[in-house]
Structure formats: structure tokens, C-alpha cells
Short mmCIF file of C-alpha atoms and ligand atoms in Angstrom, two decimals:
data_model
loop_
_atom_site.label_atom_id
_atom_site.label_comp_id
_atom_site.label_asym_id
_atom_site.label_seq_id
_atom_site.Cartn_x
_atom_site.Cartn_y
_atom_site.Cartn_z
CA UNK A 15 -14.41 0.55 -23.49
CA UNK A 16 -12.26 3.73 -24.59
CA UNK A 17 -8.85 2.87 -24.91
CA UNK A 18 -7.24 5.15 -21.50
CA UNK A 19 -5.12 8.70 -22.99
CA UNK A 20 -2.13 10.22 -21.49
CA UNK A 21 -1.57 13.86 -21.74
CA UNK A 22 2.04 13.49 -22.43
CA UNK A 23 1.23 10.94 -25.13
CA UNK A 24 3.17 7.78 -23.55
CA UNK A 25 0.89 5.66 -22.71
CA UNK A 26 -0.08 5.98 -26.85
CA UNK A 27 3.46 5.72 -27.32
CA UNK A 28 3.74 2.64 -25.14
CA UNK A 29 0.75 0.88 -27.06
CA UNK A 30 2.22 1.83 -30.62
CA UNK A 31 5.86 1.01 -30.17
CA UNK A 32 6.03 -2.22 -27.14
CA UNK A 33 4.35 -5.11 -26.75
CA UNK A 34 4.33 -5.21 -22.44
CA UNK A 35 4.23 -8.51 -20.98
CA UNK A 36 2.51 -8.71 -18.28
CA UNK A 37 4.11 -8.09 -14.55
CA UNK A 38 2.85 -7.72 -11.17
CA UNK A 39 3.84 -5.06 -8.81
CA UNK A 40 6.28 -6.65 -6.44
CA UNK A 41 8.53 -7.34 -9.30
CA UNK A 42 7.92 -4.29 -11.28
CA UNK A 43 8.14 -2.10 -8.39
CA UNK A 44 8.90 -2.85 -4.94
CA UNK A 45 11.64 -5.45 -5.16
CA UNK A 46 13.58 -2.46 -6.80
CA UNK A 47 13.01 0.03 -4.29
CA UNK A 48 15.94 0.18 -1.69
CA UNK A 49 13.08 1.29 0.49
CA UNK A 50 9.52 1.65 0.03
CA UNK A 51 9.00 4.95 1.91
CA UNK A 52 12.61 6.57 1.06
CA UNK A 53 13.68 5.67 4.31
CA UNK A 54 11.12 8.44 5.31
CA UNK A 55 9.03 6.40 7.76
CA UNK A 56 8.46 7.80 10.91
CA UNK A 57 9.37 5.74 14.05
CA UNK A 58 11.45 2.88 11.66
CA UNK A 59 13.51 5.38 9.63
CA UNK A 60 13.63 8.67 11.52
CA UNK A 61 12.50 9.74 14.84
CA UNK A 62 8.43 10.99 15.13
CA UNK A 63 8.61 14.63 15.06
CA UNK A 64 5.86 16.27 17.03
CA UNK A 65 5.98 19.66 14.28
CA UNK A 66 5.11 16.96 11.41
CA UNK A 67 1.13 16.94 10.70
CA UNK A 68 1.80 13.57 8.92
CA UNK A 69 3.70 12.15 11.41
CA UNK A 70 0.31 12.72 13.73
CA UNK A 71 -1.32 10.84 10.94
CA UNK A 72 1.08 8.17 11.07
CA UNK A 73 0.90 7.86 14.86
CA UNK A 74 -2.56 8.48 14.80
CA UNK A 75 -2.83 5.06 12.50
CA UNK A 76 -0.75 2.90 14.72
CA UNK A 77 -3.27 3.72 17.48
CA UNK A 78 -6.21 2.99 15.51
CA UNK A 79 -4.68 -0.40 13.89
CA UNK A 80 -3.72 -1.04 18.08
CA UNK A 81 -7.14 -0.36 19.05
CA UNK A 82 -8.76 -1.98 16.67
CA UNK A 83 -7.09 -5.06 17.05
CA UNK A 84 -8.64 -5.49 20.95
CA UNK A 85 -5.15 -7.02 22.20
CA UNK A 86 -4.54 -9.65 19.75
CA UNK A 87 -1.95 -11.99 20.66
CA UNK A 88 -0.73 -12.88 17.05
CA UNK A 89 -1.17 -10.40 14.11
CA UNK A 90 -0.35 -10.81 10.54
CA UNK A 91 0.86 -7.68 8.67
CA UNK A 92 0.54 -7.93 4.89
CA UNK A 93 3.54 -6.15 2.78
CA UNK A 94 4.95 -4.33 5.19
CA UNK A 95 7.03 -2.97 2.97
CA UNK A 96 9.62 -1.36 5.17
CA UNK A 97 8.00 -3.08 8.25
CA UNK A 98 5.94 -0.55 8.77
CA UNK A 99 3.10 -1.55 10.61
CA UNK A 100 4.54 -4.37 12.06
CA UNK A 101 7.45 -3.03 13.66
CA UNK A 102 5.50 -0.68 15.51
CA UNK A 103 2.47 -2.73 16.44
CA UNK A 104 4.88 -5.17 17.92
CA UNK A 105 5.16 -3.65 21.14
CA UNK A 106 1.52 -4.27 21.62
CA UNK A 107 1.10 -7.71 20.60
CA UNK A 108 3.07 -11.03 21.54
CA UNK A 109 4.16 -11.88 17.76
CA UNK A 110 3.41 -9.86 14.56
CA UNK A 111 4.09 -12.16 11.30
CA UNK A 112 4.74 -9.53 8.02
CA UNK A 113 4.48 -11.22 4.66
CA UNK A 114 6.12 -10.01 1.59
CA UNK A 115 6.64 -11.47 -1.86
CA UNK A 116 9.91 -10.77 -2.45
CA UNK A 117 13.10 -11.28 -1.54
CA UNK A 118 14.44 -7.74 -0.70
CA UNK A 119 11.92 -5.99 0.54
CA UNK A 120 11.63 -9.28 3.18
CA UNK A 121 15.20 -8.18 4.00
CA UNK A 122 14.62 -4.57 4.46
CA UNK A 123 11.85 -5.45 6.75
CA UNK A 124 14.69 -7.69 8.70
CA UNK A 125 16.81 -4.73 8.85
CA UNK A 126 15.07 -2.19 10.34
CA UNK A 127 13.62 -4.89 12.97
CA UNK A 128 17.27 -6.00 13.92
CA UNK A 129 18.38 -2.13 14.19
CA UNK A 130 15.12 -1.09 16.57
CA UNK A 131 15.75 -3.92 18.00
CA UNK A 132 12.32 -5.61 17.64
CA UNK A 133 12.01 -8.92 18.86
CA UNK A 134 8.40 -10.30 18.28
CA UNK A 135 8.17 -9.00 14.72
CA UNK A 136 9.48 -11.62 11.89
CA UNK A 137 9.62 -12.01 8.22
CA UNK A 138 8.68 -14.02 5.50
CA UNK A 139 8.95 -14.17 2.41
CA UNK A 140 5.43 -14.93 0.34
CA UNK A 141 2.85 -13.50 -1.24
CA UNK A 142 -0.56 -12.78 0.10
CA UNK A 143 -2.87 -14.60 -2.10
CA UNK A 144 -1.37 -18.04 -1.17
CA UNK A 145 -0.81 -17.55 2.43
CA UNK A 146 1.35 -21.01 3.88
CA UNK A 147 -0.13 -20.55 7.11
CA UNK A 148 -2.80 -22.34 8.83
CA UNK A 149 -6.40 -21.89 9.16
CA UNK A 150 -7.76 -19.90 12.49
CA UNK A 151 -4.12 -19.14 13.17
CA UNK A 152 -4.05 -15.24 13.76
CA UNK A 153 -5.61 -13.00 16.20
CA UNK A 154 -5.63 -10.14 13.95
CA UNK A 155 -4.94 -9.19 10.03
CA UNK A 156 -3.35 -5.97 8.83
CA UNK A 157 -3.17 -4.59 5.43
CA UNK A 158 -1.66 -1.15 4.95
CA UNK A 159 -2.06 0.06 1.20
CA UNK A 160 -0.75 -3.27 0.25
CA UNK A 161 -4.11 -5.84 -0.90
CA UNK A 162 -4.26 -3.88 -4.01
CA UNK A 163 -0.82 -3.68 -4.89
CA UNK A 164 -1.05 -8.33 -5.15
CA UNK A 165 -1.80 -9.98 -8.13
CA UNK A 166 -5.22 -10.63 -7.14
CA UNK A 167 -6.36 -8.80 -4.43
CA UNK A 168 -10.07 -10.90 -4.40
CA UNK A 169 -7.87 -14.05 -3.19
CA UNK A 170 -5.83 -12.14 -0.60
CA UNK A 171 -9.00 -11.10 1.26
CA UNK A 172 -10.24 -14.52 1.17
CA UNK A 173 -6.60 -15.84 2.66
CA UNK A 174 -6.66 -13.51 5.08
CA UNK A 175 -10.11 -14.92 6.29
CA UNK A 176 -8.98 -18.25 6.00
CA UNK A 177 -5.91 -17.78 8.54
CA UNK A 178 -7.93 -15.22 11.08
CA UNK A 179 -9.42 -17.25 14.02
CA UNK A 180 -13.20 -16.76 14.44
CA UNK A 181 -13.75 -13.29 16.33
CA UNK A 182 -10.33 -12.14 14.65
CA UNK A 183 -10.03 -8.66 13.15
CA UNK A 184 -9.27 -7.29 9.55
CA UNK A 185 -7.95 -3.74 9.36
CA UNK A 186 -7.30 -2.70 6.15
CA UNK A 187 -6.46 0.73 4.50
CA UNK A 188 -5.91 1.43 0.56
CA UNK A 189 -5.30 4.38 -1.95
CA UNK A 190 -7.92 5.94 -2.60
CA UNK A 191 -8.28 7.32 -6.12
CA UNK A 192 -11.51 8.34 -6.89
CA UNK A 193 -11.30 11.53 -4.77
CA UNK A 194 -8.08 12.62 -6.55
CA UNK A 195 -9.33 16.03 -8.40
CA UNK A 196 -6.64 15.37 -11.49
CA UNK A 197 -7.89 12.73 -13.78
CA UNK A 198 -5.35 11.62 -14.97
CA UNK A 199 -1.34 11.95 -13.04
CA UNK A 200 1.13 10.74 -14.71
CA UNK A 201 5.22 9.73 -13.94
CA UNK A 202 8.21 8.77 -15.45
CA UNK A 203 11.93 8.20 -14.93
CA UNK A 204 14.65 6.90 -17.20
CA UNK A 205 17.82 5.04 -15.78
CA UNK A 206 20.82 3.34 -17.20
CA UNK A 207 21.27 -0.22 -16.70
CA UNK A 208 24.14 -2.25 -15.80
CA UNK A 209 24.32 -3.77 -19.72
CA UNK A 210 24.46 0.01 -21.21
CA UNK A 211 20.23 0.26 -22.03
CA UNK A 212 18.42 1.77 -20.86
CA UNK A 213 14.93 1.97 -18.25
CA UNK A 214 12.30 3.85 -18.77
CA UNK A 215 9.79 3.75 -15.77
CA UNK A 216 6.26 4.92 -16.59
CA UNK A 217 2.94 5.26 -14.40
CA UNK A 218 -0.24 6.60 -15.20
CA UNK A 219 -3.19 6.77 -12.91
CA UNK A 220 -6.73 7.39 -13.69
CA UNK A 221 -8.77 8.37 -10.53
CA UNK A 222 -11.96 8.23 -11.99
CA UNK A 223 -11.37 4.46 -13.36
CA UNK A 224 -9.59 3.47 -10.33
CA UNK A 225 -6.87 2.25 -12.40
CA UNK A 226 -3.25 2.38 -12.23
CA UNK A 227 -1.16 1.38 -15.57
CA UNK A 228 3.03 0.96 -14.61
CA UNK A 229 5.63 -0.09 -17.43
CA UNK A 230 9.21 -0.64 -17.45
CA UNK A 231 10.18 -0.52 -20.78
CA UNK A 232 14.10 -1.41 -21.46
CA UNK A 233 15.63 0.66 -24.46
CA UNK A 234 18.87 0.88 -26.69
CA UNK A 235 18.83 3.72 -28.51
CA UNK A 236 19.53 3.35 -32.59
CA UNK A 237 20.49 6.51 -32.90
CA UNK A 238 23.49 7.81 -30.96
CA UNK A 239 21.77 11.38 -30.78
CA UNK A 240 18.77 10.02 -29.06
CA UNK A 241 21.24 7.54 -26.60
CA UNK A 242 23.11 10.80 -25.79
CA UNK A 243 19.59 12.84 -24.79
CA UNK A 244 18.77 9.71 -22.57
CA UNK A 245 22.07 9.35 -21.40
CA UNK A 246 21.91 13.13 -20.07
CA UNK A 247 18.38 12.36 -18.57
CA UNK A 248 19.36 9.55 -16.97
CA UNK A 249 22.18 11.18 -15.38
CA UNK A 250 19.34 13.88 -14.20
CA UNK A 251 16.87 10.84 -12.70
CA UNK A 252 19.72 9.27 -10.98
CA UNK A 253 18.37 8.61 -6.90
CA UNK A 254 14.51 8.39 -8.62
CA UNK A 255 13.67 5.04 -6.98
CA UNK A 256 10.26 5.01 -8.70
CA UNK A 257 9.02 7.70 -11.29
CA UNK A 258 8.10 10.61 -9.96
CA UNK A 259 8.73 13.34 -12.84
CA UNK A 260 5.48 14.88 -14.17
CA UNK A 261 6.20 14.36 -18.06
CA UNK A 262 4.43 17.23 -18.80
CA UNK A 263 6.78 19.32 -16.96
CA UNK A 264 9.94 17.37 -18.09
CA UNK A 265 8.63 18.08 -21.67
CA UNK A 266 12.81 16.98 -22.66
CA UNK A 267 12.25 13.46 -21.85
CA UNK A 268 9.24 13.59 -22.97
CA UNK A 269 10.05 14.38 -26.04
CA UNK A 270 13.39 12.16 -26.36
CA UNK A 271 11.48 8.93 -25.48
CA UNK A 272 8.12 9.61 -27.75
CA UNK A 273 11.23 9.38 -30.77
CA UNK A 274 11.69 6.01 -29.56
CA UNK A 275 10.76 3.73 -32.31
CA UNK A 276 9.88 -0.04 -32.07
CA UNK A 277 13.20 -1.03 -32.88
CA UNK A 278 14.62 0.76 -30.06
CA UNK A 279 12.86 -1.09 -27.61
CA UNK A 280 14.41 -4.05 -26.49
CA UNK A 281 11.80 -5.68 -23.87
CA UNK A 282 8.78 -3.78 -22.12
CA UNK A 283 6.83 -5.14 -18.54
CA UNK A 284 3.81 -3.80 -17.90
CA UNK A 285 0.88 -4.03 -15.20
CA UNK A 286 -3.10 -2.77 -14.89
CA UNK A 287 -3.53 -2.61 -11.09
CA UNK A 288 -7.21 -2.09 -10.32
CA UNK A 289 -7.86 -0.20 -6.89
CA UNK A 290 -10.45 -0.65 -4.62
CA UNK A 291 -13.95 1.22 -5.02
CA UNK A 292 -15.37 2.06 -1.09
CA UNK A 293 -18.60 0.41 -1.65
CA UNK A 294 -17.42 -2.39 -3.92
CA UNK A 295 -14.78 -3.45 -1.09
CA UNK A 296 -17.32 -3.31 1.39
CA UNK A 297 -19.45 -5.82 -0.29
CA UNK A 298 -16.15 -8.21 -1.13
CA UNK A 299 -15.37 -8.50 2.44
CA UNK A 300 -19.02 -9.34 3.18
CA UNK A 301 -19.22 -11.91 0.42
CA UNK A 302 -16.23 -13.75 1.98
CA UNK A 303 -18.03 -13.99 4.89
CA UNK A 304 -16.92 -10.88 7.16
CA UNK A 305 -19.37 -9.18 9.29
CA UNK A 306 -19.57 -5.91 11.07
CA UNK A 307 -17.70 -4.36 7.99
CA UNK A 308 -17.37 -1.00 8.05
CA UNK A 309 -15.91 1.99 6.05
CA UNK A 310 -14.35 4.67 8.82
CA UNK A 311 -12.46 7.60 8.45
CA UNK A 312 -9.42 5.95 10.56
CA UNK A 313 -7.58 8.09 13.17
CA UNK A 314 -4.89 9.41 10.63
CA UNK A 315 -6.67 12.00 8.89
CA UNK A 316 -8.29 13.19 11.90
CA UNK A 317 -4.58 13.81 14.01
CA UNK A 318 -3.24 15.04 10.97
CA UNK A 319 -6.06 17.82 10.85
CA UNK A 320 -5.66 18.42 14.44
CA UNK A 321 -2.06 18.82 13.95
CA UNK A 322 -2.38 21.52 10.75
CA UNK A 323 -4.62 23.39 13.15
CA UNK A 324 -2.02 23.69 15.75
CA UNK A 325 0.85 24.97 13.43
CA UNK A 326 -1.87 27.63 12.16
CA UNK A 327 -2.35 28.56 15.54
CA UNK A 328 1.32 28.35 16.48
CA UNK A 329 0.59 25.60 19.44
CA UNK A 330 2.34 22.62 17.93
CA UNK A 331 5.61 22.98 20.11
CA UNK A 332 3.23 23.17 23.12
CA UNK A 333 1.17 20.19 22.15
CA UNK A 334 4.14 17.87 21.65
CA UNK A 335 4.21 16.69 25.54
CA UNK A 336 0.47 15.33 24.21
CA UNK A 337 1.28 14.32 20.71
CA UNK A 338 0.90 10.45 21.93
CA UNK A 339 -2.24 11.03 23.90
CA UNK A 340 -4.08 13.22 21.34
CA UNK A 341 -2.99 10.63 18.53
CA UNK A 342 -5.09 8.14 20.48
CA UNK A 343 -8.17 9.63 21.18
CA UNK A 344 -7.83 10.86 17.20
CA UNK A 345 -7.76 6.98 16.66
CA UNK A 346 -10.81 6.63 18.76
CA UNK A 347 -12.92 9.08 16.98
CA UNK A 348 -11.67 7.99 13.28
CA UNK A 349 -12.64 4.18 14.69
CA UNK A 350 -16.45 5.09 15.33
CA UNK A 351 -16.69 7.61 12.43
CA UNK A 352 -18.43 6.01 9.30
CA UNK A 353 -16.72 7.53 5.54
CA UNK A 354 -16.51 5.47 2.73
CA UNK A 355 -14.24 8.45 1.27
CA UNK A 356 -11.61 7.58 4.80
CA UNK A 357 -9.68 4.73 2.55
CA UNK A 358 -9.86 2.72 5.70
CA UNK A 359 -12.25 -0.51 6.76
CA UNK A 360 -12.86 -2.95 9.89
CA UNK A 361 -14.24 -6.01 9.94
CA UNK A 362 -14.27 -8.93 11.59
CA UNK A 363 -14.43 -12.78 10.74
CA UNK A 364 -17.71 -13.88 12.72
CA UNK A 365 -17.48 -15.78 16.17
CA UNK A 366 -17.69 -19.35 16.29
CA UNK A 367 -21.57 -20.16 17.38
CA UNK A 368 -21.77 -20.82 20.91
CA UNK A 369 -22.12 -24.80 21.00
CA UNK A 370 -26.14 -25.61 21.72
CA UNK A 371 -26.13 -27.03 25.33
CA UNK A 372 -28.49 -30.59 25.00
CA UNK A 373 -31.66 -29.80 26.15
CA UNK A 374 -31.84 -31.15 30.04
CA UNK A 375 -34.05 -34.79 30.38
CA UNK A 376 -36.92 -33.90 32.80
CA UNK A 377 -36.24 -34.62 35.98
CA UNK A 378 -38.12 -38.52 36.77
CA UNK A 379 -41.22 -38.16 38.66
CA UNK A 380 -41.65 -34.69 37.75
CA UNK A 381 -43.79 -33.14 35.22
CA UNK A 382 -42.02 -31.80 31.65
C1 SAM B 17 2.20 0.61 -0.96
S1 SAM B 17 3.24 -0.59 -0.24
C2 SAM B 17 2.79 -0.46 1.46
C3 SAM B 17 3.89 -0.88 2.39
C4 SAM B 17 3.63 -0.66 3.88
N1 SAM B 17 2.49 -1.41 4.34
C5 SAM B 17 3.45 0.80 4.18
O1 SAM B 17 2.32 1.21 4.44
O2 SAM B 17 4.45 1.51 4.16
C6 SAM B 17 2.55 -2.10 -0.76
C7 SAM B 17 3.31 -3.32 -0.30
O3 SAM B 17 2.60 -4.48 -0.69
C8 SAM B 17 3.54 -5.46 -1.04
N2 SAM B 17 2.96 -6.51 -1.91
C9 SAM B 17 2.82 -6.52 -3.25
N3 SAM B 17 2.34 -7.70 -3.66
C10 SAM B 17 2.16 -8.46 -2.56
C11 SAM B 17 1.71 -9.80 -2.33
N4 SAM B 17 1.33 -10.58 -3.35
N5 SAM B 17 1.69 -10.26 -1.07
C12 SAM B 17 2.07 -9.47 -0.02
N6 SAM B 17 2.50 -8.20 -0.17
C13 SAM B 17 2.55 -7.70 -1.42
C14 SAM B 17 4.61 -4.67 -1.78
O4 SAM B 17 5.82 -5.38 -1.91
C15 SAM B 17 4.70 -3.44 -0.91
O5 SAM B 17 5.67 -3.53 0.07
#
């Protein structure tokens, strides 16, 4: 297999001058995120605004994940992240159960439930593919971009057969790469650390592969011009919670961190995350033992397309009154559309077989 190429030359860089041990993405990622959706989310972090097109997506999604869940009593959320779906399923169910690896995000989670005042929804921390819960013991599993962000995605699926009772629902939506139109996008940050080095946060993703590369790579300068050029760059990254400068347009840092050499590296983490392909999923979940899987276009993409059409047309404000309404019959199309390009699937853990009734004795003194 071709070794993968970055445009801006890190990833080379990163090969030539670290040796990355290996990470997953909790640790790498999420546990340092204050939040997960700068504290962007609508309905946990700010109020749903009816002039947002992807806050009818996000709306649009809580319906679908509601209907599709035919009133489950007890619903697991995996990595909620924020809390977000559980917080806002749990108005519809009697108890949703998040799960998250890690300490903090498990806390932000807490948070935002204790300041909306959720009751049913709880926290805890641990990671999907070793789920300490019984088997049978949820109504309903939900998994919002989050199976293929765990260390092994294949035994997450299978846990979250394991704990769904027979009948139960899995609704499940990831990132979808392959329809990305850039091959390759790439991202990168540099902050200073509490000790004086510094962090260099690096991501590049490859649609076509379905592959997602992330380092953190933990430098001290040798040469006092170089520290001073990172210094000043760190200074402009400050807030970046996760890399989001296109090196190719911050050609500076680019620059400053390909004169990095090996002995200016102190330590480097690193982590492949391989995403989901459609059709590939679809066959997982049926190998495991699901049945009635099926790839749908979910109701987010729908409302959101809805709601672009109204701000071309000027009729938002006057379809706010019906912002709720319209984002559940959008759910109720995107549930009975089939696209295996909608990053969203269904399926369902198969009923237990109706216990045989014994065959009835013949009546005595009749004929059989
Ligand atoms: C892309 S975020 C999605 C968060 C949230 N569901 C949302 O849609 O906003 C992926 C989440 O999966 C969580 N995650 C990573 N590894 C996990 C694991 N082994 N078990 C459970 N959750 C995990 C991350 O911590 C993160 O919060």
C-alpha cells in the first residue's frame, strides 16, 4: 500500500522526524476538548433558532432518533459527547444511560444535564467496546458519530447487541468521508504547554481511504529562533480546541514546524481511525446478527434542505411557529428513504421466537 501524502508535507514530516505511539481518540482528542461542539449545540448550549438551517437538521435528528426508537423505555446513548442526544431524547423516554470513556467529557455531559435540568438522563464513565451492563438490558441503542471514533468500533457494535433486548433498536449515524470532494483536508494547531513545550496538533483525512490520521506531537525547540516563531503561533492558536488551521493557508507554521528536527521532538501520540464504508457497515451489523438493517437518509438532511429553501424564499420567520412540526414529518420521510450516501442506519436486534405452543393430545374417543 502507498504510504498516505500531505500537501503541506507534515504528515512526511511526522514519519521522518517522530516515532508516534499509538493513542486512541478519547485521549488524544476529546478528553481535551472543554466541549465537543464549542458549546455550539443547539437545545444543550444555546437556544434552537428557527433562522438556523442546521438547527432544522439537528431537530430534525432528534425526531428521527425519537421515532425510530418506537417509545423505548430505556435507551443507551454512546459518547454523547456534550450529552447531546441524550439530553434531548430524555424527555421521551423513562431513562437514557450515555457512556463515555473519559473522565471529563462524562462531566460535561453531567453539567449540561444538571443546568437543563434533566432528570432521567445519567452518566457514566466507560468505553463502548466493553460495555458493564447487562445483556437484554436496553430498549434502544444510540450512536451519534461516536462508534468510529472507539478503539475498535467492530466490538462496540457487537456490545451494543449484546445489551439491546430482543426487538430493541440500533440507530446509528457516522462521518461520512467518501463523499467529501477534497481528497485529502488537512489541520493543525500549535499550543504551549504548562512545562514551556510545546503541542503541535495535526489531522489529516483522506476521503477516498476513509481514513483519518491525528498526532499530538510535544516539541522544545533547540533553537531559540524557531521557539520564538512557535511561541508567536501559539499565541495566534490560542482558543483552537482541536486543529482547525488549513496548513496550506497558514504556510508560517507550516513552515516553522517542517524545521523541526528529531531532536526537537520530545514525545509524539498518534492514531489511524478507520471510518465506516455504507455498504461495509451494513454487512457488520448483519453479521452480528441485526436484521432489518437499513441505510436511510435520516430526517436531518432533509429539514435542513427544507429550511435553506425557506431563507431563499424569505419564509423562514413565517415557518418558525412550524419549525417543530415540519422537523418531524422531515424525520418521517428521512426514516423510510433508503441512501447509503445519508451517513445514517436502523436496525434492529431480532425478536425473541414466539415459544412453540405443544401440539394439543387428541381429544380421547375422537379421531386425530
Ligand atoms: C464526534 S463525537 C460525537 C459526540 C456526540 N454524540 C455528538 O453528536 O455531538 C464522538 C464521541 O465519541 C466518544 N468516544 C470515543 N471513544 C469512545 C468509546 N470507546 N466509548 C464511548 N464513546 C467514545 C468521544 O469521547 C466523543 O464524545
Amino acid at each position: 500500500m502507498p504510504r498516505p501524502t500531505s500537501p503541506s508535507g507534515i504528515l512526511e514530516w511526522i514519519s521522518r522526524s517522530t516515532r508516534p505511539r499509538a493513542a486512541d481518540a478519547s485521549t488524544l482528542r476529546f478528553e481535551r476538548m472543554a466541549s465537543q461542539s464549542a458549546a455550539g449545540m443547539p437545545g444543550i448550549h444555546v437556544p434552537l433558532d428557527p433562522r438556523r438551517p442546521d438547527h432544522w437538521r439537528q431537530r430534525a435528528l432528534i425526531w428521527d432518533y425519537v421515532l425510530s426508537l418506537e417509545g423505548a423505555h430505556r435507551v443507551l446513548d454512546i459518547g454523547p459527547g456534550d450529552g447531546w442526544p441524550s439530553l434531548l431524547l430524555a424527555p421521551h423516554c423513562s431513562e437514557v444511560v450515555g457512556i463515555e470513556p473519559g473522565p471529563r467529557r462524562t462531566a460535561a455531559c453531567r453539567d449540561n444535564a444538571a443546568r437543563l435540568r434533566v432528570a432521567n438522563a445519567r452518566f457514566e464513565e466507560m468505553s463502548a467496546c466493553a460495555l458493564g451492563f447487562r445483556d437484554a438490558s436496553f430498549d434502544g441503542v444510540v450512536a451519534a458519530t461516536s462508534i468510529e471514533q472507539t478503539p475498535e468500533p467492530a466490538a462496540a457494535l457487537r456490545e451494543a447487541f449484546r445489551v439491546l433486548r430482543p426487538g430493541g433498536v440500533l440507530r446509528m449515524s457516522f462521518e461520512l468521508l467518501g463523499d467529501d470532494p477534497e481528497p485529502v483536508r488537512e489541520a493543525v494547531s500549535v499550543r504551549r504547554a504548562v512545562d514551556g513545550s510545546y503541542l503541535v496538533d495535526y489531522t489529516a483525512t483522506f476521503s477516498r481511504a476513509y481514513e483519518q490520521r491525528d498526532f499530538m506531537i510535544e516539541v522544545a525547540p533547540l533553537s531559540p529562533a524557531v521557539e520564538r516563531r512557535l511561541a508567536s503561533w501559539a499565541e495566534r492558536c490560542a482558543g483552537d480546541e482541536y486543529p482547525h488551521r488549513d496548513p496550506r493557508l497558514e504556510r508560517g507554521l507550516t513552515r516553522t514546524i517542517l524545521e523541526l528536527g528529531p531532536g526537537d521532538v520530545r514525545r509524539a501520540r498518534g492514531l489511524l481511525l478507520r471510518h465506516f464504508r455504507p455498504d461495509r457497515l451494513a454487512r457488520t451489523l448483519a453479521g452480528l446478527g441485526f436484521a432489518d438493517v437499513r441505510l436511510i437518509a435520516g430526517g436531518g438532511r432533509p429539514a435542513e434542505m427544507l429550511a435553506r429553501d425557506l431563507v431563499r424564499a424569505e419564509r423562514i420567520a413565517a415557518a418558525a411557529p412550524l419549525m417543530d412540526d415540519l422537523c418531524r414529518a422531515c424525520a418521517v420521510v428521512g426514516l423510510a428513504l433508503e441512501d447509503p450516501r445519508g451517513g445514517q442506519v436502523i436496525a434492529r436486534k431480532p425478536p425473541r421466537p414466539a415459544a412453540r405452543r405443544p401440539a394439543r393430545a387428541p381429544a380421547r374417543g375422537r379421531r386425530a
